[in-house]
CSV table of C-alpha atoms in Angstrom, one decimal:
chain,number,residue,atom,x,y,z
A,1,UNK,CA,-50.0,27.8,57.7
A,2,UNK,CA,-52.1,24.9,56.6
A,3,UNK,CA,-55.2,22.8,57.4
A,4,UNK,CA,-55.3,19.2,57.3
A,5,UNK,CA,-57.8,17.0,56.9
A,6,UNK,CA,-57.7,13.1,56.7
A,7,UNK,CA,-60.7,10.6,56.0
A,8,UNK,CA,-61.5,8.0,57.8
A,9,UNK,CA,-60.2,9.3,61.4
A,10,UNK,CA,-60.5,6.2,62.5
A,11,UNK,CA,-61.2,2.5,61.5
A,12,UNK,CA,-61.4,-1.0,62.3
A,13,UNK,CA,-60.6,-3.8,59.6
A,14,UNK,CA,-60.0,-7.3,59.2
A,15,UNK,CA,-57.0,-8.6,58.6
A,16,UNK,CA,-56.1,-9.3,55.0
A,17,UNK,CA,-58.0,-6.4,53.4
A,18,UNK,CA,-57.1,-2.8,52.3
A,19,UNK,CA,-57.8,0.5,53.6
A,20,UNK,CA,-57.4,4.0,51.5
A,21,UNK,CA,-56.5,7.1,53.7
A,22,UNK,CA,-57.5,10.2,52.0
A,23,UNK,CA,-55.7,13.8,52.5
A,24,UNK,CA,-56.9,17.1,51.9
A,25,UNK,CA,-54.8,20.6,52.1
A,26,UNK,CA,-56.9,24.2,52.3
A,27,UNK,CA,-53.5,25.0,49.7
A,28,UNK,CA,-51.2,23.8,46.9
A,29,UNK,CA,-48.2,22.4,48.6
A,30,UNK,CA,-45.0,20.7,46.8
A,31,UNK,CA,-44.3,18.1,49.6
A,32,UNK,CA,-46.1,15.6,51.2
A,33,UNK,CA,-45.6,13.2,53.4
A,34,UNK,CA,-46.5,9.9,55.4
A,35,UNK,CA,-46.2,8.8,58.7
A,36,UNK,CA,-46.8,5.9,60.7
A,37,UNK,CA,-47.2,6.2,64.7
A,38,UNK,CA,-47.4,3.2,67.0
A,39,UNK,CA,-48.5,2.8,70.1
A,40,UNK,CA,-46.6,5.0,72.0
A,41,UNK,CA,-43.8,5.8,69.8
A,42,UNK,CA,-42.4,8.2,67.5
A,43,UNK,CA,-43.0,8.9,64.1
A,44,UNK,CA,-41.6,7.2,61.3
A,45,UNK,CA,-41.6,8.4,57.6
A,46,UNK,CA,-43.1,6.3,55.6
A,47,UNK,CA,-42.8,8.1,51.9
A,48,UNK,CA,-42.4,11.2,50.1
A,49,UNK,CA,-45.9,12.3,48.0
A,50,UNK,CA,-44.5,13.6,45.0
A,51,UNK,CA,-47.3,15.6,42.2
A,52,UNK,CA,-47.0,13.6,39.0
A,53,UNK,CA,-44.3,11.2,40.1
A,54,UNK,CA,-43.8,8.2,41.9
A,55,UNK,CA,-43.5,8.3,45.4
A,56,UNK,CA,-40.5,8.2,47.1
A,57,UNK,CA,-40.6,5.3,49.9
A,58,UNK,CA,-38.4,5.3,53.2
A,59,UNK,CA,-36.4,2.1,54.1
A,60,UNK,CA,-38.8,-0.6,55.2
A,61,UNK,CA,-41.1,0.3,53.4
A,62,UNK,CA,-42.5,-0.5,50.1
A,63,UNK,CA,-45.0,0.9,46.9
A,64,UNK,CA,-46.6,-3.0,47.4
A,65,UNK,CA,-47.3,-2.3,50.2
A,66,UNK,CA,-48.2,1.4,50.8
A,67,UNK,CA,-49.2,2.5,47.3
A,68,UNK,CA,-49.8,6.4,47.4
A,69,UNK,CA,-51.2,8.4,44.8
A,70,UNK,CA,-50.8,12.3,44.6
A,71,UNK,CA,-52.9,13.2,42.0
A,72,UNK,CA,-52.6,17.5,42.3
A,73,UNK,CA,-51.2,20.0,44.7
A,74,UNK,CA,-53.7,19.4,47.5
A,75,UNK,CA,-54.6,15.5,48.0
A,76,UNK,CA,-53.0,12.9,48.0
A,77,UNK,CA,-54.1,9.1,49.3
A,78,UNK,CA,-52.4,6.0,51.2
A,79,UNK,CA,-53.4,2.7,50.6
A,80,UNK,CA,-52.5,0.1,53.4
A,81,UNK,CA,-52.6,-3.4,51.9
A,82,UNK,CA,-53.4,-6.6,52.6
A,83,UNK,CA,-53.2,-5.9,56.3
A,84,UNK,CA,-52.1,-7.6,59.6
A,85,UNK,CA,-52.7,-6.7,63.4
A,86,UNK,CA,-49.2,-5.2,63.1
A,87,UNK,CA,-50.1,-2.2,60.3
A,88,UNK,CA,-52.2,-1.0,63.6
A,89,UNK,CA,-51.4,2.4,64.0
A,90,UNK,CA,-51.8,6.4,63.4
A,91,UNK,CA,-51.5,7.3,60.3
A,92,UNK,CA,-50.4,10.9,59.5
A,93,UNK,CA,-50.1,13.1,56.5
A,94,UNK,CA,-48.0,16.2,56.2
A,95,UNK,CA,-47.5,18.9,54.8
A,96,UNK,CA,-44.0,21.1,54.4
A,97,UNK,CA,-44.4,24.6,53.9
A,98,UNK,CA,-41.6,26.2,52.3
A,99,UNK,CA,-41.9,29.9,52.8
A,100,UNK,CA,-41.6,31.7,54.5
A,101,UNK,CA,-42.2,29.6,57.4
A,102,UNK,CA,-39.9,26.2,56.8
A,103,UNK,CA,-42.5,24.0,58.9
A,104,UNK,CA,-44.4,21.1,58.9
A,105,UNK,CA,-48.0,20.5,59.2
A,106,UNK,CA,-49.8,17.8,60.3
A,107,UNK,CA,-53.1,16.2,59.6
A,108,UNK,CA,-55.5,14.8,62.4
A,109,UNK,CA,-54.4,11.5,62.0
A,110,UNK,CA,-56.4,7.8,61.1
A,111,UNK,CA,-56.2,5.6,64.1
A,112,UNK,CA,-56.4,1.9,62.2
A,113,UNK,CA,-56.4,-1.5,64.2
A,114,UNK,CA,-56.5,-4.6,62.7
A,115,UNK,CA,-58.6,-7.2,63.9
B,1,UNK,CA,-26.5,12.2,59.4
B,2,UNK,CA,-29.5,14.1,61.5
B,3,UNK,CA,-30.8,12.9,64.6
B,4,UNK,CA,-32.6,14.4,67.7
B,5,UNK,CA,-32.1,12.8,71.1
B,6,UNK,CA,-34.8,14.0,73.6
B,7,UNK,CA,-35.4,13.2,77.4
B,8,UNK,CA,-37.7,10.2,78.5
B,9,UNK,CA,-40.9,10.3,79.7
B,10,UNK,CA,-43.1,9.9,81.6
B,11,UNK,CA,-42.9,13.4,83.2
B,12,UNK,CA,-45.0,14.2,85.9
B,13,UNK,CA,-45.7,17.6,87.4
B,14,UNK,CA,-48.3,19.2,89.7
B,15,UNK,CA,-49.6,22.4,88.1
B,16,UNK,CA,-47.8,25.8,88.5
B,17,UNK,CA,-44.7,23.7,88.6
B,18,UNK,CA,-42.0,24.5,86.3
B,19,UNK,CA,-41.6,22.6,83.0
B,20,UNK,CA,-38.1,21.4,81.2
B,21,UNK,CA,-37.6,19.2,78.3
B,22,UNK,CA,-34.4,18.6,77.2
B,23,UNK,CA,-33.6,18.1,73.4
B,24,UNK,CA,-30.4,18.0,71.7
B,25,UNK,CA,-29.7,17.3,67.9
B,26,UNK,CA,-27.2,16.2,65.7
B,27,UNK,CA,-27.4,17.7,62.4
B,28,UNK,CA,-25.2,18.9,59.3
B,29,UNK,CA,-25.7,22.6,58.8
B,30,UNK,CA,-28.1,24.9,60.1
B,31,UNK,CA,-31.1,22.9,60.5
B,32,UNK,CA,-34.8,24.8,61.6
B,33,UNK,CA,-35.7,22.9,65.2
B,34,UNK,CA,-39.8,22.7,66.3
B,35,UNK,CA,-40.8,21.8,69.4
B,36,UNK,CA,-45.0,19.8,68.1
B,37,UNK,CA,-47.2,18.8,71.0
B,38,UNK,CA,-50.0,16.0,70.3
B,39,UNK,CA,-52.6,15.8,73.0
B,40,UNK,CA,-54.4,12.4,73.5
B,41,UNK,CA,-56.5,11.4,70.7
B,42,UNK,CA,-55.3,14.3,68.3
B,43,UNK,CA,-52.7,14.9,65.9
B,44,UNK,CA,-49.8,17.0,66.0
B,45,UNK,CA,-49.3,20.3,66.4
B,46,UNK,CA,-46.5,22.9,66.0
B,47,UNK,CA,-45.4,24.6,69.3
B,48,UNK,CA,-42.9,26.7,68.5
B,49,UNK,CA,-39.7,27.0,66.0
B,50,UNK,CA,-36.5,28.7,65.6
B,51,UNK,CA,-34.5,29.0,62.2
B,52,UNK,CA,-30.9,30.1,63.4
B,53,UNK,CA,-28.8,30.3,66.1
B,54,UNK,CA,-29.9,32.6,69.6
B,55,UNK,CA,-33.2,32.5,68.0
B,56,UNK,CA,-36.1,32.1,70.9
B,57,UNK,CA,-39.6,30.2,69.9
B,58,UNK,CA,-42.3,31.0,71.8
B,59,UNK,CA,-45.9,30.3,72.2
B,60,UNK,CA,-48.6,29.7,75.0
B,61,UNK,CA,-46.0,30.4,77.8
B,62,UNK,CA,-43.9,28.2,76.5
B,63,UNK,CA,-40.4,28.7,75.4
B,64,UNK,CA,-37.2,27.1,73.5
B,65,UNK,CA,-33.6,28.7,72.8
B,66,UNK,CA,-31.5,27.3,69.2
B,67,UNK,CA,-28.4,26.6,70.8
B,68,UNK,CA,-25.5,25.8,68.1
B,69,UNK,CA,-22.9,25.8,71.2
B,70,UNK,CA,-24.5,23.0,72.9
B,71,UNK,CA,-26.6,21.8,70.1
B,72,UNK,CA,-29.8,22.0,72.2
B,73,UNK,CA,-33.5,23.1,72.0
B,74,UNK,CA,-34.5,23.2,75.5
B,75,UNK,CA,-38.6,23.2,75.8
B,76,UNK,CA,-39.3,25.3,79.1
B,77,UNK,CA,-42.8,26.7,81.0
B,78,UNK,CA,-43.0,28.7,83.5
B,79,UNK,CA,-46.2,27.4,85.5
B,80,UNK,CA,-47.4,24.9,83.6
B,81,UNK,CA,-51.5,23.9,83.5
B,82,UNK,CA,-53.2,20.4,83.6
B,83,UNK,CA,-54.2,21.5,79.8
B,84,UNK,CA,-50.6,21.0,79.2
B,85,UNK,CA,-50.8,17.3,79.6
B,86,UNK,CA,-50.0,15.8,76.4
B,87,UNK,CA,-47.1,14.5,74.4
B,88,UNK,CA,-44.3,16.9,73.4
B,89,UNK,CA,-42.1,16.3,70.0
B,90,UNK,CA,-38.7,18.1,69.4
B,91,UNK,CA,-37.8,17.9,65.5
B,92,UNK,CA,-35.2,19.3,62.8
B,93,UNK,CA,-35.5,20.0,59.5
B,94,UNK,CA,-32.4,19.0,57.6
B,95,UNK,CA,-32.9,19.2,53.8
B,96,UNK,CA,-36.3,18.0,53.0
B,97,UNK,CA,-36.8,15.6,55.7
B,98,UNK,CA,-37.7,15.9,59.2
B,99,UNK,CA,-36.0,14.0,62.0
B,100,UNK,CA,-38.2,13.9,65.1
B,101,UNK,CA,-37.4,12.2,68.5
B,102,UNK,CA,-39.3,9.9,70.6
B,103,UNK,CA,-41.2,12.1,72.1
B,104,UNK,CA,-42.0,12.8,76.2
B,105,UNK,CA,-45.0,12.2,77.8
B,106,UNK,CA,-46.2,15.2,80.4
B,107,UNK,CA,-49.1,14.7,82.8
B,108,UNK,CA,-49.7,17.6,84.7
B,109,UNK,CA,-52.0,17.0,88.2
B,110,UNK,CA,-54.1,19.5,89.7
């Protein structure tokens, strides 16, 4: 298994501005990934966290936008920009842990809302 | 492609009542199916898995059978508790990616 922890868990910010979401894993992972959450929906992939590469964003969305930076095995960090009321949401990172277990883990979460 | 279809919430059961969530899944291959729960406020959590075909998941009384006939992944309790009230997620893992559905709402009354 793995634990999961995200910084801020929660925040309010003003619209136009940036927020960085930082990710911590307890162990060296390959993959991680990004998820959005709104209200009451499902979870959308927002990118692939690739170590020493770019990341590797899902349609809809875009490196402008969501810049991520995975500097080792166990952080990585997403950057919302130049937000509007409609980037409020959870914000999830994961982890995929290959063997022997093929799952994925998640992190608490970072409830935004923009004001 | 992947996809998982799951049933729509809200569900709404008294406690000791008997719990079904119906998943099914299109996928090529033999994908890994999860069942996550995320209760209010938190993030999600893995349930339960299988990784082939007949295999059972199972944790906290709760229970899912990997289908390939009827490409399904049934969640199922027992008796469930009010501390079951929270949001249940059924997923595949196809490739590297995860396909999740929509997720179903359980509020469980005393």
């Amino acid at each position: 298994s793995a634990v999961i922890s995200q910084k801020p868990s929660r925040d309010i910010c003003q619209r136009g501005t940036s927020l960085t979401i930082q990710c911590q894993v307890d162990s060296q992972v390959t993959m991680m990934f990004w998820y959005r959450q709104q209200p009451g929906q499902s979870l959308t992939l927002i990118a692939t966290a690739n170590q020493g590469s770019e990341a590797t964003y899902e349609s809809g969305f875009v490196i402008d936008k969501f810049p991520i930076s995975r500097p080792n095995l166990t952080f990585s960090t997403l950057t919302v920009s130049n937000m509007s009321p409609e980037d409020s949401s959870i914000y999830l990172c994961s982890v995929a842990v290959d063997s022997p277990t093929d799952t994925q883990y998640f992190g608490p979460g970072t409830r935004l809302t923009v004001l | 492609g992947n996809s998982v279809t799951q049933m729509e919430g809200p569900v709404t059961l008294s406690e000791e009542a008997f719990l079904t969530i119906n998943c099914t899944y299109t996928a090529t291959g033999y994908p890994s199916l999860f069942w996550y729960v995320q209760y209010p406020g938190e993030g999600l959590q893995l349930l339960l898995k299988a990784t082939k075909a007949d295999d059972k998941g199972s944790n906290k009384g709760f229970e899912a059978t990997y289908r390939k006939e009827t490409t399904s992944f049934h969640l199922e309790k027992g008796s469930v508790q009010v501390s079951d009230s929270a949001v249940y997620f059924c997923a595949l893992r196809g490739g590297n990616q995860f396909y999740f559905g929509t997720g179903t709402s359980l509020t469980v009354i005393p």
